[in-house]
Short mmCIF file of C-alpha atoms and ligand atoms in Angstrom, two decimals:
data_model
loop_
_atom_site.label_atom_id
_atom_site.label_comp_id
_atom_site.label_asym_id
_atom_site.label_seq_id
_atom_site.Cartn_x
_atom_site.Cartn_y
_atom_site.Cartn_z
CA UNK A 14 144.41 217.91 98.34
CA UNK A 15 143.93 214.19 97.10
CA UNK A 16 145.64 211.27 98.64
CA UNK A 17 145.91 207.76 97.02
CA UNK A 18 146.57 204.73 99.02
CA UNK A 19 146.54 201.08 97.81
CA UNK A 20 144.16 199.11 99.68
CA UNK A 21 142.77 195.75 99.74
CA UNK A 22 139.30 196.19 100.23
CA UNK A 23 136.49 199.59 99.52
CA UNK A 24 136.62 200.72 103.25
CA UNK A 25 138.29 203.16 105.16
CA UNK A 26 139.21 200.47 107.39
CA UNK A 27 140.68 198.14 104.87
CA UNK A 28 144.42 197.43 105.18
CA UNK A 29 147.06 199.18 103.37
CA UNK A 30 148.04 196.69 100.42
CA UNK A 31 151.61 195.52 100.07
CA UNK A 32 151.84 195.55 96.26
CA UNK A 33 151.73 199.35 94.37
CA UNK A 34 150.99 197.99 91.25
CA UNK A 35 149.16 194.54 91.81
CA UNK A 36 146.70 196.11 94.48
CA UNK A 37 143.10 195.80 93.78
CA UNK A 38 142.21 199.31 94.48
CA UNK A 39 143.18 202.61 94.90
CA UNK A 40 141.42 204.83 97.59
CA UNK A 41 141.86 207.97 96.64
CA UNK A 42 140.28 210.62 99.93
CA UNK A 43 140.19 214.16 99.04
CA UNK A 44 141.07 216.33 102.43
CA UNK A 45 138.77 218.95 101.27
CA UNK A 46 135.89 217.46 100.97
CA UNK A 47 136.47 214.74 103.22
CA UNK A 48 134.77 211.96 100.82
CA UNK A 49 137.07 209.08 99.09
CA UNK A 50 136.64 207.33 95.83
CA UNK A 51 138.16 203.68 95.87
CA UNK A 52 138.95 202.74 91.70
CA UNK A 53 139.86 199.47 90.29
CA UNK A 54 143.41 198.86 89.41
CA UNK A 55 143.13 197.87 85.61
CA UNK A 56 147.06 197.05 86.51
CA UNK A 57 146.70 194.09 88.83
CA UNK A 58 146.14 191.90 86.18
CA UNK A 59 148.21 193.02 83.35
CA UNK A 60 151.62 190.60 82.41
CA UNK A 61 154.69 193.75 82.64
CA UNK A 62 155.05 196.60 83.88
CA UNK A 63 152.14 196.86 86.42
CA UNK A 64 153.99 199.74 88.84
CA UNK A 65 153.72 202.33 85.40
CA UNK A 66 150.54 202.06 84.70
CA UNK A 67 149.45 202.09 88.21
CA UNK A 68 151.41 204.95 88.85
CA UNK A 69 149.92 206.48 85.77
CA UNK A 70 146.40 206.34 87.08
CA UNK A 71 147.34 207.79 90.16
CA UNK A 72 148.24 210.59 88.64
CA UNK A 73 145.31 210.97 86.70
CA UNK A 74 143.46 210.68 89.82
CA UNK A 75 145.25 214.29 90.61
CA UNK A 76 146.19 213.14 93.84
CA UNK A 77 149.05 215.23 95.23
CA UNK A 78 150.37 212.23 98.38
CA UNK A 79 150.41 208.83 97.41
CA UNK A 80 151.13 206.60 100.81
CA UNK A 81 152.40 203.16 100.13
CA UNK A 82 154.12 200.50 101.90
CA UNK A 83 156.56 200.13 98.85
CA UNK A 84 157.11 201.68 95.45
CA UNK A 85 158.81 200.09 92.42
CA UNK A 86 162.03 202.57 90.77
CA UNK A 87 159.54 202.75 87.70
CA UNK A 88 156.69 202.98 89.09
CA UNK A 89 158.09 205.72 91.10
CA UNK A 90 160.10 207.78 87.97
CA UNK A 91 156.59 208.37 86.98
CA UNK A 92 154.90 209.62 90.23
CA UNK A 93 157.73 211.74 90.83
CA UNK A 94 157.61 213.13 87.10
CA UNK A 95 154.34 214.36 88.18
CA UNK A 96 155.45 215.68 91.32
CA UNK A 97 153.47 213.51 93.73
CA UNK A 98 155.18 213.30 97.12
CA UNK A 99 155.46 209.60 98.52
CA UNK A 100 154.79 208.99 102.13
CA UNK A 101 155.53 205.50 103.75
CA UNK A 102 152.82 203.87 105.55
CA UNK A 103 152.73 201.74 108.52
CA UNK A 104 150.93 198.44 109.48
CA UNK A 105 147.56 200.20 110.89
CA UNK A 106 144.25 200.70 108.33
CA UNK A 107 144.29 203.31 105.45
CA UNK A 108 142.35 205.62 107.62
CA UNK A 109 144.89 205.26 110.55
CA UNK A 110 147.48 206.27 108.17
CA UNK A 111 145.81 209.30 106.44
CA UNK A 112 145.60 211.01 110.01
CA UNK A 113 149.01 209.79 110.70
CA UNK A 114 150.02 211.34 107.49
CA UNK A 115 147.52 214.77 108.04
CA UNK A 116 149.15 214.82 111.33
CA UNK A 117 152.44 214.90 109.67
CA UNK A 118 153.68 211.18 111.40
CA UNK A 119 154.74 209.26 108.12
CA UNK A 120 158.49 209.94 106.76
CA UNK A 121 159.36 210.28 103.12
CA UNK A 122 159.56 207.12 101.30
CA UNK A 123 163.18 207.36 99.74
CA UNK A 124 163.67 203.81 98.94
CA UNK A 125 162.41 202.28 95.55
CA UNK A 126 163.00 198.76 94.82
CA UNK A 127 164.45 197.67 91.80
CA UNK A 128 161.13 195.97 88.84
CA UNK A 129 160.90 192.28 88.80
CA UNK A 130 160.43 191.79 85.26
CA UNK A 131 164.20 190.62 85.06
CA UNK A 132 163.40 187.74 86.94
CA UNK A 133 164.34 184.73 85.79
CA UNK A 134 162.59 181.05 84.95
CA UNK A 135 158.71 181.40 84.64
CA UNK B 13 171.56 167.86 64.43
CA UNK B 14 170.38 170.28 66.95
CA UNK B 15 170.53 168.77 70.58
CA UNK B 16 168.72 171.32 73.07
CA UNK B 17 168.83 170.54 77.15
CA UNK B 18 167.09 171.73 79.48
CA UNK B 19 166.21 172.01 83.07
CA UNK B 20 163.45 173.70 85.16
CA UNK B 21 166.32 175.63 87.56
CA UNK B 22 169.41 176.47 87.48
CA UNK B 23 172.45 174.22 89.30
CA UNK B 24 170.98 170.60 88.13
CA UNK B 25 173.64 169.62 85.43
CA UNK B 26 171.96 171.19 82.61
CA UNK B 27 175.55 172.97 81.69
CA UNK B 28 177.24 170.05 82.57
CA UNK B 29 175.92 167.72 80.64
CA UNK B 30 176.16 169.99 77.57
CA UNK B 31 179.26 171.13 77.78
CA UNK B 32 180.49 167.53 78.04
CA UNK B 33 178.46 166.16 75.05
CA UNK B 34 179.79 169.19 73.12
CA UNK B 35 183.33 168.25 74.30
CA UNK B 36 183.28 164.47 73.07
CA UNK B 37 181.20 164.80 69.78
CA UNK B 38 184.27 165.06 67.02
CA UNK B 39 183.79 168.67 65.77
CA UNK B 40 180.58 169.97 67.51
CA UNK B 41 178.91 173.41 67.98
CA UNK B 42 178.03 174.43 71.39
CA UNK B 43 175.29 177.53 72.03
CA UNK B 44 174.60 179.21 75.09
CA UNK B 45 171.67 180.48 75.42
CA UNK B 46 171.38 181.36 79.12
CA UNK B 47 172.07 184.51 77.62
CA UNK B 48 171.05 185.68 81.81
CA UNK B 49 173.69 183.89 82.95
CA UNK B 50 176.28 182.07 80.41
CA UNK B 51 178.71 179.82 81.86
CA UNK B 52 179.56 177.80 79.43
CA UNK B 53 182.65 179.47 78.43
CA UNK B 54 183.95 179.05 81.47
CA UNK B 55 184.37 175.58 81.09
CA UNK B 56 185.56 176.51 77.30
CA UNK B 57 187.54 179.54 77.68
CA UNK B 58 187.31 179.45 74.44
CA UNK B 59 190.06 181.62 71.90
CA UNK B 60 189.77 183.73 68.62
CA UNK B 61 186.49 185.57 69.97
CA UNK B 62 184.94 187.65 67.85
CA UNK B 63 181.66 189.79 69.36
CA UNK B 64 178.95 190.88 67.77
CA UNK B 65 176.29 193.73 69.41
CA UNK B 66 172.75 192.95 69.10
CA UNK B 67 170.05 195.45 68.99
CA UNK B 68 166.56 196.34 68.77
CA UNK B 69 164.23 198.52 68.03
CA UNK B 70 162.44 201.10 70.24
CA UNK B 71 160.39 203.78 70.19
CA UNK B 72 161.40 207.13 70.49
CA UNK B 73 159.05 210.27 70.82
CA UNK B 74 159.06 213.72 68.78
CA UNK B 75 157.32 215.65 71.41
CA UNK B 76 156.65 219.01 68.66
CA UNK B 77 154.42 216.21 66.99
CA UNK B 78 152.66 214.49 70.24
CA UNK B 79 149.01 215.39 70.84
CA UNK B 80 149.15 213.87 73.53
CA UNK B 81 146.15 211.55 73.15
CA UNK B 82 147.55 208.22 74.63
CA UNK B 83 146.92 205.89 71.93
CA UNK B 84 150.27 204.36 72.52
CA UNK B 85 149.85 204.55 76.53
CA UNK B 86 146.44 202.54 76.26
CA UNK B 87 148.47 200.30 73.48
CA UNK B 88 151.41 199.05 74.69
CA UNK B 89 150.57 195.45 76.55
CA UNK B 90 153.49 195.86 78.65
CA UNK B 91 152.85 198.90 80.21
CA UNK B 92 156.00 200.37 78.77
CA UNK B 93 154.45 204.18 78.72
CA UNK B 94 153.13 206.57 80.52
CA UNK B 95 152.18 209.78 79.93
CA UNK B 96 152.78 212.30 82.80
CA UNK B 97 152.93 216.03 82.40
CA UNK B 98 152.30 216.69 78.67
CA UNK B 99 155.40 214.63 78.19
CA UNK B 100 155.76 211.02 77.06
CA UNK B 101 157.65 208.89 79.17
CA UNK B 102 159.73 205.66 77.45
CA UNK B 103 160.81 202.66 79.74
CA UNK B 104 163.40 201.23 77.47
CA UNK B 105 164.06 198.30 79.57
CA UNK B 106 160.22 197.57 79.91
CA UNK B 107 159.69 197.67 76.25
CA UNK B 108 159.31 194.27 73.74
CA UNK B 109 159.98 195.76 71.21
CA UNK B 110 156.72 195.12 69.48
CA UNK B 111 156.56 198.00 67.65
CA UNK B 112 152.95 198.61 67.54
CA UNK B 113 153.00 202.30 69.15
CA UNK B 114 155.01 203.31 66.05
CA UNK B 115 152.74 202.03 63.45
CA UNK B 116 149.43 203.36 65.26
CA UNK B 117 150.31 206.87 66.79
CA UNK B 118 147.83 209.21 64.79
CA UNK B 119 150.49 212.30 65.00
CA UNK B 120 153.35 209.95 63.10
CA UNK B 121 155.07 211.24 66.79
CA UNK B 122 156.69 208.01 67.53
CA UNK B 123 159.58 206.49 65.36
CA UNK B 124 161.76 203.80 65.79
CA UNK B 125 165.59 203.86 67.06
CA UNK B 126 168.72 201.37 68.08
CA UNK B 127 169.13 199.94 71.15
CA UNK B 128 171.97 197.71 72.13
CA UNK B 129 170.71 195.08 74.26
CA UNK B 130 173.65 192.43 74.41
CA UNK B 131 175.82 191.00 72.45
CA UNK B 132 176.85 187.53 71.00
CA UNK B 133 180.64 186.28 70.77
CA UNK B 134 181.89 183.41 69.04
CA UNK B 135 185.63 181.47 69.88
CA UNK B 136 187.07 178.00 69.81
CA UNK B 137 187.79 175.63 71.83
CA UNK B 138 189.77 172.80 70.38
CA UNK B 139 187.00 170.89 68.76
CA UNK B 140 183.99 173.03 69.46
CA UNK B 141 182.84 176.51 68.31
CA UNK B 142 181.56 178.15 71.22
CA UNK B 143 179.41 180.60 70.91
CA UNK B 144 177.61 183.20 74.10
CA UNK B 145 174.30 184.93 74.40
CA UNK B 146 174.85 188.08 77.26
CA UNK B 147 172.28 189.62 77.69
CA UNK B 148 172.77 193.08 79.73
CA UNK B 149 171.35 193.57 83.33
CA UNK B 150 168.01 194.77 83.60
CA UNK B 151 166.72 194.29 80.22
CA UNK B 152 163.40 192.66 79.26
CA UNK B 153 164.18 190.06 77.25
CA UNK B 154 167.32 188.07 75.46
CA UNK B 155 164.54 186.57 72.81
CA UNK B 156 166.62 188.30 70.78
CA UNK B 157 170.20 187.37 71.52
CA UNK B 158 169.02 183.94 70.98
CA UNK B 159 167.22 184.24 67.28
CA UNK B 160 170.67 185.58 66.76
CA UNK B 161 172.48 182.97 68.24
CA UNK B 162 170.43 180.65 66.68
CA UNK B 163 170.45 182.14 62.73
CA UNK B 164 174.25 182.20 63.10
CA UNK B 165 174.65 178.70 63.66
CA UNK B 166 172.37 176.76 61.17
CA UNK B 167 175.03 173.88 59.58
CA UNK B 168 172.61 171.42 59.83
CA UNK B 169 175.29 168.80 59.46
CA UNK B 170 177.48 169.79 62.59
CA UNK B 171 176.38 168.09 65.82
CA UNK B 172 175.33 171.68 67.82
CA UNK B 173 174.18 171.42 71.64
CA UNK B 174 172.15 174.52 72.96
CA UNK B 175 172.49 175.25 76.68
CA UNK B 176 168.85 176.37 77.58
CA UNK B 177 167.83 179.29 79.69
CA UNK B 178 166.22 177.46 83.19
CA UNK B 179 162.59 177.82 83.79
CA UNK B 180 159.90 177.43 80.95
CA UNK B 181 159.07 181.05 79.97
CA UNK B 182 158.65 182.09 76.06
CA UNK B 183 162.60 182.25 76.07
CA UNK B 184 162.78 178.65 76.24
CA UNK B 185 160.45 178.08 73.84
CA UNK B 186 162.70 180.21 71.67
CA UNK B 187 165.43 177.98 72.59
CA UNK B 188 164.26 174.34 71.48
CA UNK B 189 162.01 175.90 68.59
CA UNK B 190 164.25 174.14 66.20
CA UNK B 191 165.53 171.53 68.20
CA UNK B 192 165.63 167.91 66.99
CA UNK B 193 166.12 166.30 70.31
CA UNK B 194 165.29 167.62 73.85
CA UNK B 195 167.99 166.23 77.13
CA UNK B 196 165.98 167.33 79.79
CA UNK B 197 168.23 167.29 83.15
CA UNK B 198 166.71 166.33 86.77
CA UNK B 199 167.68 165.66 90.39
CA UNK B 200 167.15 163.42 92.01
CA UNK B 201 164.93 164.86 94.63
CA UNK B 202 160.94 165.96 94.78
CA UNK B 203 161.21 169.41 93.89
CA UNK B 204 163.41 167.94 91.00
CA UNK B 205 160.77 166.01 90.22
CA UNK B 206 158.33 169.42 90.29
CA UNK B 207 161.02 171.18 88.21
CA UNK B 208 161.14 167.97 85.33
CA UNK B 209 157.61 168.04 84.85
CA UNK B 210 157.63 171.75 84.21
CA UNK B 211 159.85 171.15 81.04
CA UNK B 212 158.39 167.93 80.21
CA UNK B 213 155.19 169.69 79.51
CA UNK B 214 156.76 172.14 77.54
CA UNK B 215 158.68 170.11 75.16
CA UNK B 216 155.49 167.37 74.75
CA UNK B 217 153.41 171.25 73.66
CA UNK B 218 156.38 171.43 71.16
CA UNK B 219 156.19 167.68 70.20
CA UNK B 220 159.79 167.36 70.45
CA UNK B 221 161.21 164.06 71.08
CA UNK B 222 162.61 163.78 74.69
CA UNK B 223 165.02 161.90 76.76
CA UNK B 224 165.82 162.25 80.44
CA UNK B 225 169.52 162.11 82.04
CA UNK B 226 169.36 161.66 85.77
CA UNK B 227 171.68 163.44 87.29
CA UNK B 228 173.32 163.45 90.95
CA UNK B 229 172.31 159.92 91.32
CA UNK B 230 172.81 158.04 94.74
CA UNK B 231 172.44 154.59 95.58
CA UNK B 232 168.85 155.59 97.17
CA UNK B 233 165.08 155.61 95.55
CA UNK B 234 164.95 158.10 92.67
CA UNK B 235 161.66 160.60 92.50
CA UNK B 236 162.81 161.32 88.85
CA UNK B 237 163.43 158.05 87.88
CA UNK B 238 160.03 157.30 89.19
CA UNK B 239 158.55 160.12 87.23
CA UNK B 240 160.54 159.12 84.24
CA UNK B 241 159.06 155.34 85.08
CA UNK B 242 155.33 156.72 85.23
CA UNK B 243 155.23 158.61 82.33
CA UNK B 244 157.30 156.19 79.95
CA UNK B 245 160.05 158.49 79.37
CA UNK B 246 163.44 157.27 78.33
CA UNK B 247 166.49 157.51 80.26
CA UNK B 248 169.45 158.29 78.46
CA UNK B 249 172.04 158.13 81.47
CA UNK B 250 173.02 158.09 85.20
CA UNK B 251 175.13 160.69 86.53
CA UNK B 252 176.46 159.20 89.49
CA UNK B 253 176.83 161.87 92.15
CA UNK B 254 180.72 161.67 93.02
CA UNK B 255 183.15 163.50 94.00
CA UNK B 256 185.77 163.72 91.69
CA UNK B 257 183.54 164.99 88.86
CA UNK B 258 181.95 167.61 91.64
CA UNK B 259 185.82 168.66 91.51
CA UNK B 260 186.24 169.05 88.12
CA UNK B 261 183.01 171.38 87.54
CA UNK B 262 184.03 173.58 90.47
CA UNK B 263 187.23 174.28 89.28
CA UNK B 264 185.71 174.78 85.79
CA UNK B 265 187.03 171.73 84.16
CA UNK B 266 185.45 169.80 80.90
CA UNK B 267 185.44 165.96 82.49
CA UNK B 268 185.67 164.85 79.21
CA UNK B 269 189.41 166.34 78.69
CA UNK B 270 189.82 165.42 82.20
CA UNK B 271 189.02 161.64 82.76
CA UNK B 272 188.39 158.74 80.50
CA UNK B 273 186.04 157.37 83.02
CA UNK B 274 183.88 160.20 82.09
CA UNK B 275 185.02 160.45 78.09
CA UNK B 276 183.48 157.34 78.26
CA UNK B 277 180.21 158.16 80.25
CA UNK B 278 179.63 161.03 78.03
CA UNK B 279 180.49 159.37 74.72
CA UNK B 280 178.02 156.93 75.51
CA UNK B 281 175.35 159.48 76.28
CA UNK B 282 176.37 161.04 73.32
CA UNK B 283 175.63 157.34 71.45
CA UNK B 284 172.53 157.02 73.16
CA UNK B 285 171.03 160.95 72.10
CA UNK B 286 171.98 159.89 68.36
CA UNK B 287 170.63 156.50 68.47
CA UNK B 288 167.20 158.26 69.66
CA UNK B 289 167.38 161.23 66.81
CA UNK B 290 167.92 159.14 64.14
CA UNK B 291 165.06 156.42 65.55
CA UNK B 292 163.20 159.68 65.33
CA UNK B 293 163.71 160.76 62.21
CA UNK B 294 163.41 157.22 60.88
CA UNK B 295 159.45 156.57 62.86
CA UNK B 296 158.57 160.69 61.30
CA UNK B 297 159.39 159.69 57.86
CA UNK B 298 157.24 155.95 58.09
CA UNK B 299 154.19 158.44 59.18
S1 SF4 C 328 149.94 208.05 70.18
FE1 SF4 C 328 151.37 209.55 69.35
S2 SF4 C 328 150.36 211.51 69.62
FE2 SF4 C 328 149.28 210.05 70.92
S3 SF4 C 328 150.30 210.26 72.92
FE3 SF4 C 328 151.33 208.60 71.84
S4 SF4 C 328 153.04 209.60 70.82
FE4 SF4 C 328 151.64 211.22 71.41
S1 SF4 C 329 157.18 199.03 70.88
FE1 SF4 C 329 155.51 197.79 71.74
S2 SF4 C 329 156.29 197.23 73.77
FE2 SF4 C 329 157.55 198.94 73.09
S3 SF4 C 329 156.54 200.76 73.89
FE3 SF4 C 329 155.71 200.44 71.83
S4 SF4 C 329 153.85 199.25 72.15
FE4 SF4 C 329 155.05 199.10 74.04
#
């Protein structure tokens, strides 16, 4: 089983990042093998729609858990289209929060916040 | 004569002052295009309105004829795909409309289809035709409703006054594209003063001809005045910050209709803006 996080710097200790779609990396840890695999996010720095094609690598990561402090409603049609199960994580490091998760600690994340493209002035 | 005004936020007179110019030119045309938020017919209520949808085009997907190969994922600037499951996924309200997926999936998979985005209506209000950009909730963009808004109004020899969208994004731009005079609207406070410069820049990029009207004015040192001062910009007016006309816009009145004190204020704004255009137009043709 693969689990993606969004983290703010290549370690297992690295904090969980706030932003799905403008985090810098993705750690992706595979519970079989034990190793983890942090990729770029080519989304951080796009103009629109960031959360989709984040989302959209996760899932060609194959992870099956994504854990994330907050998830965008498109962002989240697509993870769920691929029938990734979201898990909300907590203040402590990524590697805090996969035991917390393998230990079965983090709830659902049911919440999705609404994009902020329709924001208005610049 | 196309009169655009502007302002870098919302709430600092920008509808106002419009409104009222519209109001005391003789037979005017006023445009909203704070097609987010229009309030100008509010002031107007405005009779006779006819509506008009306005779409645009989007992609839709033949899935019997998708490889699945994610040109159009890769494509799209603004992340508007995804594909997830052997199945294309479409965010309408992501999409621009750009219509480059269409043209370059290899499979012919993708083909284009209506989408209502908004709509523009059109009334009267004694002597102005009003006319109102809405954009619905959650779409991208209102560039649209605007070009629209725009085409349908192009008598070059009625006064028109377009209400700008706040801010300084590409929508703006869209706005005072064919403006022949900018009013640029500012408080009288330092975060006014950050808000003024934001437009300024944008209308010197457009090499529009400017003027500032200082709104909410108190007795007090003025930042934008200042900033107006620095930069050698001319100031068409001062809206003293009173009372009575705080009255009259909360209860959604037109001033001008209202009170002669401001009939008068406005109609020599109004003066002022058309003294400047035609100085303008007079200096562009000696170049
Ligand atoms: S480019 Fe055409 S064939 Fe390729 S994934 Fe997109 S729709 Fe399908
Ligand atoms: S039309 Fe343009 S913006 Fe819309 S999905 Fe296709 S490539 Fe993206």
């Amino acid at each position: 089983m693969k689990i993606a996080i969004p983290v703010d710097e290549k370690s297992l200790q690295s904090n969980v990042c706030v932003s799905f779609g403008r985090t810098p990396y993705f750690l992706i840890y595979d519970t079989d093998t034990k190793k983890s695999v942090f990729v770029d996010n080519g989304a951080a720095v796009s103009t629109g729609g960031a959360g989709i094609k984040a989302a959209q690598m996760i899932v060609d990561s194959k992870a099956s858990i994504l854990l994330t402090p907050r998830l965008g409603e498109n962002a989240a049609e697509v993870i769920k289209a691929a029938e990734i199960k979201i898990y909300k994580t907590t203040t402590a490091a990524a590697q805090d929060n996969i035991e917390a998760f393998i230990a079965g600690k983090l709830p659902l994340l049911n919440e999705f916040h609404a994009g902020f493209h329709g924001q208005r002035g610049n | 004569m196309r009169i655009a005004v502007l302002s870098g936020k919302g709430g600092t007179g920008k509808t106002l002052i419009s409104v009222n110019l519209a109001a005391v030119a003789k037979t005017s045309i006023y445009i909203d295009c704070d097609v987010e938020e229009p309030n100008g017919h509010l002031f107007f209520k405005p009779g006779n309105i006819q509506e008009e949808e306005v779409s645009v085009l989007i992609p839709k997907v033949d899935e019997k004829l998708c490889s699945g190969c994610r040109k159009c994922v890769d494509f799209c600037k603004f992340n508007a795909l995804a594909y997830i499951k052997d199945k294309l996924i479409i965010f309408e309200e992501v999409c621009h409309s750009c219509g480059g997926c269409i043209m370059l999936c290899p499979k012919k998979a993708l083909t284009e289809k209506e989408k209502v985005i908004g709509k523009v209506q059109k009334g009267t209000s004694d002597n102005v035709t009003v006319n109102t950009g809405i954009l619905n909730t959650g779409e991208a963009s209102g560039i649209h409703i605007i070009k629209k808004l725009l085409n349908n109004n192009t008598e070059i020899d009625k006064q028109t006054f377009i209400d700008c969208p706040p801010g300084s994004a590409c929508i703006v731009m869209e706005s005072i594209k064919d403006a022949d005079y900018c009013v640029l609207a500012a408080e009288p406070t330092m975060f006014g003063v950050h808000n003024l410069n934001m437009v300024y820049e944008l209308v010197r990029l457009f090499k529009k001809p400017l003027g500032v009207v200082l709104n909410k004015c108190l007795e007090e040192e003025n930042p934008a005045e200042k900033f107006c001062f620095e930069k050698n910009i001319k100031v068409l007016s001062r809206i003293p910050f009173d009372n009575e006309l705080g009255i009259l816009n909360s209860n959604a009145e037109i001033a001008v209709r209202k009170s002669e004190k401001y009939r008068a204020m406005f109609s020599s704004l109004l003066a002022t803006v058309i003294k400047e255009v035609h100085h303008e137009t007079a200096s562009d043709s000696q170049r």
